[in-house]
PDB file of C-alpha atoms and ligand atoms in Angstrom:
ATOM      1  CA  MET A   1       1.912  -6.722 -41.175  1.00  0.00           C
ATOM      2  CA  MET A   2       2.302  -6.771 -37.588  1.00  0.00           C
ATOM      3  CA  ALA A   3       2.855 -10.694 -35.661  1.00  0.00           C
ATOM      4  CA  GLU A   4      -0.618 -11.204 -33.981  1.00  0.00           C
ATOM      5  CA  LYS A   5      -0.909 -11.085 -30.506  1.00  0.00           C
ATOM      6  CA  ASN A   6      -2.433 -13.700 -29.062  1.00  0.00           C
ATOM      7  CA  LEU A   7      -1.813 -16.245 -26.277  1.00  0.00           C
ATOM      8  CA  ASP A   8       1.123 -17.607 -27.182  1.00  0.00           C
ATOM      9  CA  SER A   9       2.736 -14.526 -27.271  1.00  0.00           C
ATOM     10  CA  LEU A  10       2.037 -13.233 -23.928  1.00  0.00           C
ATOM     11  CA  PHE A  11       3.071 -16.644 -22.838  1.00  0.00           C
ATOM     12  CA  TYR A  12       6.376 -16.875 -24.973  1.00  0.00           C
ATOM     13  CA  ASP A  13       6.435 -13.309 -23.426  1.00  0.00           C
ATOM     14  CA  THR A  14       5.950 -14.043 -19.783  1.00  0.00           C
ATOM     15  CA  LEU A  15       8.414 -17.311 -19.768  1.00  0.00           C
ATOM     16  CA  LYS A  16      11.226 -13.929 -20.709  1.00  0.00           C
ATOM     17  CA  ASP A  17      10.410 -12.452 -18.090  1.00  0.00           C
ATOM     18  CA  ILE A  18      10.565 -15.268 -15.346  1.00  0.00           C
ATOM     19  CA  TYR A  19      13.599 -16.368 -17.050  1.00  0.00           C
ATOM     20  CA  TYR A  20      15.259 -13.022 -16.683  1.00  0.00           C
ATOM     21  CA  ALA A  21      13.928 -12.662 -13.383  1.00  0.00           C
ATOM     22  CA  GLU A  22      14.881 -16.187 -11.807  1.00  0.00           C
ATOM     23  CA  ARG A  23      18.698 -15.695 -12.990  1.00  0.00           C
ATOM     24  CA  LYS A  24      18.262 -12.264 -10.848  1.00  0.00           C
ATOM     25  CA  ILE A  25      16.721 -13.701  -7.527  1.00  0.00           C
ATOM     26  CA  ALA A  26      20.064 -16.658  -8.363  1.00  0.00           C
ATOM     27  CA  LYS A  27      22.385 -13.342  -7.854  1.00  0.00           C
ATOM     28  CA  ALA A  28      20.488 -11.248  -5.024  1.00  0.00           C
ATOM     29  CA  LEU A  29      19.716 -14.673  -3.007  1.00  0.00           C
ATOM     30  CA  PRO A  30      23.115 -15.400  -1.485  1.00  0.00           C
ATOM     31  CA  LYS A  31      24.097 -11.814  -0.756  1.00  0.00           C
ATOM     32  CA  MET A  32      20.756 -11.947   1.408  1.00  0.00           C
ATOM     33  CA  ALA A  33      21.641 -14.935   2.982  1.00  0.00           C
ATOM     34  CA  ARG A  34      25.731 -13.550   3.787  1.00  0.00           C
ATOM     35  CA  GLY A  35      23.883 -10.743   4.816  1.00  0.00           C
ATOM     36  CA  ALA A  36      21.110 -12.873   6.942  1.00  0.00           C
ATOM     37  CA  GLN A  37      21.788 -12.637  11.165  1.00  0.00           C
ATOM     38  CA  SER A  38      19.888 -15.404  12.006  1.00  0.00           C
ATOM     39  CA  SER A  39      21.057 -19.164  11.366  1.00  0.00           C
ATOM     40  CA  GLU A  40      17.691 -20.390  10.340  1.00  0.00           C
ATOM     41  CA  LEU A  41      17.348 -17.387   7.838  1.00  0.00           C
ATOM     42  CA  LYS A  42      20.218 -17.912   6.172  1.00  0.00           C
ATOM     43  CA  SER A  43      19.944 -21.538   5.288  1.00  0.00           C
ATOM     44  CA  ALA A  44      16.218 -21.057   3.898  1.00  0.00           C
ATOM     45  CA  LEU A  45      17.717 -18.132   1.527  1.00  0.00           C
ATOM     46  CA  GLU A  46      20.971 -21.039   0.790  1.00  0.00           C
ATOM     47  CA  LYS A  47      18.289 -24.290   0.000  1.00  0.00           C
ATOM     48  CA  HIS A  48      16.236 -21.317  -1.980  1.00  0.00           C
ATOM     49  CA  LYS A  49      19.337 -20.674  -4.306  1.00  0.00           C
ATOM     50  CA  GLU A  50      19.612 -24.237  -5.093  1.00  0.00           C
ATOM     51  CA  GLU A  51      16.014 -24.349  -6.135  1.00  0.00           C
ATOM     52  CA  THR A  52      16.358 -21.688  -8.170  1.00  0.00           C
ATOM     53  CA  GLU A  53      19.202 -23.347  -9.753  1.00  0.00           C
ATOM     54  CA  MET A  54      16.823 -26.056 -10.706  1.00  0.00           C
ATOM     55  CA  GLN A  55      14.459 -23.650 -11.502  1.00  0.00           C
ATOM     56  CA  ILE A  56      16.229 -21.828 -14.370  1.00  0.00           C
ATOM     57  CA  GLU A  57      16.843 -25.869 -15.892  1.00  0.00           C
ATOM     58  CA  ARG A  58      13.009 -26.437 -15.311  1.00  0.00           C
ATOM     59  CA  LEU A  59      12.037 -22.981 -18.216  1.00  0.00           C
ATOM     60  CA  GLN A  60      14.773 -24.538 -20.402  1.00  0.00           C
ATOM     61  CA  GLN A  61      12.854 -27.446 -20.576  1.00  0.00           C
ATOM     62  CA  VAL A  62       9.471 -24.737 -21.195  1.00  0.00           C
ATOM     63  CA  PHE A  63      11.140 -23.091 -23.662  1.00  0.00           C
ATOM     64  CA  GLU A  64      11.952 -26.119 -24.781  1.00  0.00           C
ATOM     65  CA  ILE A  65       8.788 -27.715 -25.452  1.00  0.00           C
ATOM     66  CA  PHE A  66       7.300 -24.412 -26.783  1.00  0.00           C
ATOM     67  CA  GLY A  67       9.848 -24.370 -29.497  1.00  0.00           C
ATOM     68  CA  LYS A  68      11.363 -21.827 -28.565  1.00  0.00           C
ATOM     69  CA  ARG A  69      15.404 -20.336 -27.499  1.00  0.00           C
ATOM     70  CA  ALA A  70      15.496 -19.572 -24.273  1.00  0.00           C
ATOM     71  CA  GLN A  71      15.665 -15.786 -23.519  1.00  0.00           C
ATOM     72  CA  GLY A  72      15.390 -13.376 -20.700  1.00  0.00           C
ATOM     73  CA  LYS A  73      13.318 -10.605 -20.783  1.00  0.00           C
ATOM     74  CA  ASN A  74      14.102  -7.264 -18.799  1.00  0.00           C
ATOM     75  CA  CYS A  75      11.968  -7.291 -16.202  1.00  0.00           C
ATOM     76  CA  PRO A  76      11.617  -3.949 -14.335  1.00  0.00           C
ATOM     77  CA  ALA A  77       9.422  -5.350 -11.567  1.00  0.00           C
ATOM     78  CA  ILE A  78      12.146  -7.705 -10.318  1.00  0.00           C
ATOM     79  CA  GLU A  79      15.032  -5.498 -10.276  1.00  0.00           C
ATOM     80  CA  GLY A  80      12.530  -2.999  -7.937  1.00  0.00           C
ATOM     81  CA  ILE A  81      11.854  -5.502  -5.480  1.00  0.00           C
ATOM     82  CA  ILE A  82      15.031  -6.618  -5.718  1.00  0.00           C
ATOM     83  CA  GLU A  83      16.243  -2.795  -4.945  1.00  0.00           C
ATOM     84  CA  GLU A  84      14.572  -2.532  -2.663  1.00  0.00           C
ATOM     85  CA  GLY A  85      15.817  -6.133  -1.303  1.00  0.00           C
ATOM     86  CA  GLU A  86      19.656  -4.061  -1.177  1.00  0.00           C
ATOM     87  CA  GLU A  87      18.608  -1.511   0.549  1.00  0.00           C
ATOM     88  CA  ILE A  88      17.099  -2.938   3.819  1.00  0.00           C
ATOM     89  CA  LEU A  89      20.669  -4.822   3.785  1.00  0.00           C
ATOM     90  CA  ASP A  90      22.673  -1.563   3.620  1.00  0.00           C
ATOM     91  CA  GLU A  91      19.567   0.645   6.008  1.00  0.00           C
ATOM     92  CA  PHE A  92      18.673  -2.245   8.724  1.00  0.00           C
ATOM     93  CA  LYS A  93      22.722  -3.700   8.977  1.00  0.00           C
ATOM     94  CA  GLY A  94      24.035  -4.581  12.420  1.00  0.00           C
ATOM     95  CA  THR A  95      20.494  -4.029  14.186  1.00  0.00           C
ATOM     96  CA  PRO A  96      18.214  -6.035  15.638  1.00  0.00           C
ATOM     97  CA  ALA A  97      15.234  -5.697  12.638  1.00  0.00           C
ATOM     98  CA  LEU A  98      17.097  -6.492   9.382  1.00  0.00           C
ATOM     99  CA  ASP A  99      16.281 -10.108   9.392  1.00  0.00           C
ATOM    100  CA  ALA A 100      12.275  -9.301   9.419  1.00  0.00           C
ATOM    101  CA  GLY A 101      13.155  -6.921   6.921  1.00  0.00           C
ATOM    102  CA  LEU A 102      15.277  -9.543   4.588  1.00  0.00           C
ATOM    103  CA  VAL A 103      12.089 -11.942   5.288  1.00  0.00           C
ATOM    104  CA  SER A 104      10.062  -9.415   3.843  1.00  0.00           C
ATOM    105  CA  ALA A 105      12.201  -8.519   0.923  1.00  0.00           C
ATOM    106  CA  ALA A 106      12.821 -11.902   0.208  1.00  0.00           C
ATOM    107  CA  GLN A 107       8.993 -12.360   0.526  1.00  0.00           C
ATOM    108  CA  ALA A 108       8.165 -10.370  -1.879  1.00  0.00           C
ATOM    109  CA  VAL A 109      10.277 -11.741  -4.663  1.00  0.00           C
ATOM    110  CA  GLU A 110       8.492 -14.848  -3.978  1.00  0.00           C
ATOM    111  CA  HIS A 111       4.670 -13.283  -4.067  1.00  0.00           C
ATOM    112  CA  TYR A 112       6.659 -11.934  -7.691  1.00  0.00           C
ATOM    113  CA  GLU A 113       6.463 -15.279  -8.702  1.00  0.00           C
ATOM    114  CA  ILE A 114       4.252 -16.930  -7.756  1.00  0.00           C
ATOM    115  CA  ALA A 115       1.586 -14.180  -9.328  1.00  0.00           C
ATOM    116  CA  ARG A 116       3.920 -15.163 -13.006  1.00  0.00           C
ATOM    117  CA  TYR A 117       4.303 -18.951 -11.873  1.00  0.00           C
ATOM    118  CA  GLY A 118       0.933 -18.862 -11.601  1.00  0.00           C
ATOM    119  CA  THR A 119      -0.315 -17.604 -14.907  1.00  0.00           C
ATOM    120  CA  LEU A 120       2.236 -19.350 -16.943  1.00  0.00           C
ATOM    121  CA  LYS A 121       0.913 -22.811 -15.859  1.00  0.00           C
ATOM    122  CA  ARG A 122      -2.813 -22.084 -16.547  1.00  0.00           C
ATOM    123  CA  TRP A 123      -1.574 -20.582 -19.563  1.00  0.00           C
ATOM    124  CA  ALA A 124       0.029 -23.397 -20.884  1.00  0.00           C
ATOM    125  CA  GLU A 125      -2.755 -25.767 -19.959  1.00  0.00           C
ATOM    126  CA  MET A 126      -4.818 -23.331 -22.312  1.00  0.00           C
ATOM    127  CA  LEU A 127      -1.890 -23.751 -24.499  1.00  0.00           C
ATOM    128  CA  GLY A 128      -2.325 -27.846 -24.150  1.00  0.00           C
ATOM    129  CA  LEU A 129       1.535 -27.845 -23.088  1.00  0.00           C
ATOM    130  CA  LYS A 130       0.967 -30.665 -20.973  1.00  0.00           C
ATOM    131  CA  ASP A 131       4.344 -31.246 -19.271  1.00  0.00           C
ATOM    132  CA  ALA A 132       5.379 -27.581 -19.339  1.00  0.00           C
ATOM    133  CA  ALA A 133       2.360 -27.317 -16.901  1.00  0.00           C
ATOM    134  CA  GLN A 134       3.303 -29.645 -14.904  1.00  0.00           C
ATOM    135  CA  LEU A 135       7.468 -28.036 -14.854  1.00  0.00           C
ATOM    136  CA  LEU A 136       5.991 -24.681 -14.421  1.00  0.00           C
ATOM    137  CA  ASP A 137       3.498 -26.474 -11.413  1.00  0.00           C
ATOM    138  CA  LYS A 138       6.416 -27.848  -9.498  1.00  0.00           C
ATOM    139  CA  THR A 139       8.366 -24.855  -9.723  1.00  0.00           C
ATOM    140  CA  LEU A 140       5.402 -22.763  -8.168  1.00  0.00           C
ATOM    141  CA  SER A 141       4.560 -25.247  -5.689  1.00  0.00           C
ATOM    142  CA  GLU A 142       8.294 -24.781  -4.064  1.00  0.00           C
ATOM    143  CA  GLU A 143       7.701 -20.513  -4.259  1.00  0.00           C
ATOM    144  CA  TYR A 144       4.441 -20.947  -2.581  1.00  0.00           C
ATOM    145  CA  ALA A 145       6.395 -23.128   0.160  1.00  0.00           C
ATOM    146  CA  THR A 146       9.320 -20.552   0.235  1.00  0.00           C
ATOM    147  CA  ASP A 147       7.202 -18.156   1.559  1.00  0.00           C
ATOM    148  CA  GLU A 148       5.353 -20.262   4.557  1.00  0.00           C
ATOM    149  CA  LYS A 149       8.451 -21.143   5.430  1.00  0.00           C
ATOM    150  CA  LEU A 150       9.570 -17.252   5.282  1.00  0.00           C
ATOM    151  CA  THR A 151       6.398 -16.628   7.191  1.00  0.00           C
ATOM    152  CA  LYS A 152       7.242 -19.383   9.926  1.00  0.00           C
ATOM    153  CA  LEU A 153      10.951 -17.835  10.086  1.00  0.00           C
ATOM    154  CA  ALA A 154       8.842 -14.626  10.806  1.00  0.00           C
ATOM    155  CA  ASP A 155       6.313 -15.485  13.493  1.00  0.00           C
ATOM    156  CA  GLN A 156       8.305 -17.615  15.334  1.00  0.00           C
ATOM    157  CA  ILE A 157      12.390 -15.656  15.149  1.00  0.00           C
ATOM    158  CA  ALA A 158      12.524 -12.054  13.501  1.00  0.00           C
ATOM    159  CA  ASN A 159       9.704 -10.052  14.129  1.00  0.00           C
ATOM    160  CA  GLN A 160       9.844 -10.299  17.597  1.00  0.00           C
ATOM    161  CA  LYS A 161      13.610 -10.096  17.614  1.00  0.00           C
ATOM    162  CA  ALA A 162      13.209  -6.292  16.122  1.00  0.00           C
ATOM    163  CA  LYS A 163      10.419  -5.692  18.503  1.00  0.00           C
ATOM    164  CA  ALA A 164      12.713  -6.710  21.219  1.00  0.00           C
ATOM    165  CA  ALA A 165      14.614  -4.201  20.777  1.00  0.00           C
TER     166      ALA A 165
HETATM  167 FE1  LIG B 201      11.951 -19.175  -8.076  1.00  0.00          FE
HETATM  168 FE1  LIG B 202       8.199  -8.696 -15.114  1.00  0.00          FE
HETATM  169 FE1  LIG B 203      11.351 -18.136  -5.296  1.00  0.00          FE
END
């Protein structure tokens, strides 16, 4: 008989998706930080790398609350988003448009995460996993805050530099 597919299975699959994605992001952020030209963008990306490490630990706690082993599941979306960021790093290296491009790449990552955590938080609530919902909401707030900070960096520094060139 086929295993039952329900909100439980969706929650577990999506948790594995974002667990895989966060670990990829933790590897990608230092590369992006090293590439960034402005010290502001560099430090924003470095700070978010540290937050990401905490987010991975939070996900491990969510797996535990859910009563399942923490494991990742291949996420082609984050691989594609990160690949596009690497293309920008490559193709805009040494140009005044690099930081604007890096911000856009980093925001694509944050938006994927916001989509995932927004859903997971609601599903955790539906499943009665109150503590898990709280952990997921904490991370969701960090992703929103990072996205806003990146918008500010784009508006105040990166986009003007790219345009002026
Ligand atoms: Fe994250
Ligand atoms: Fe995915
Ligand atoms: Fe993030």
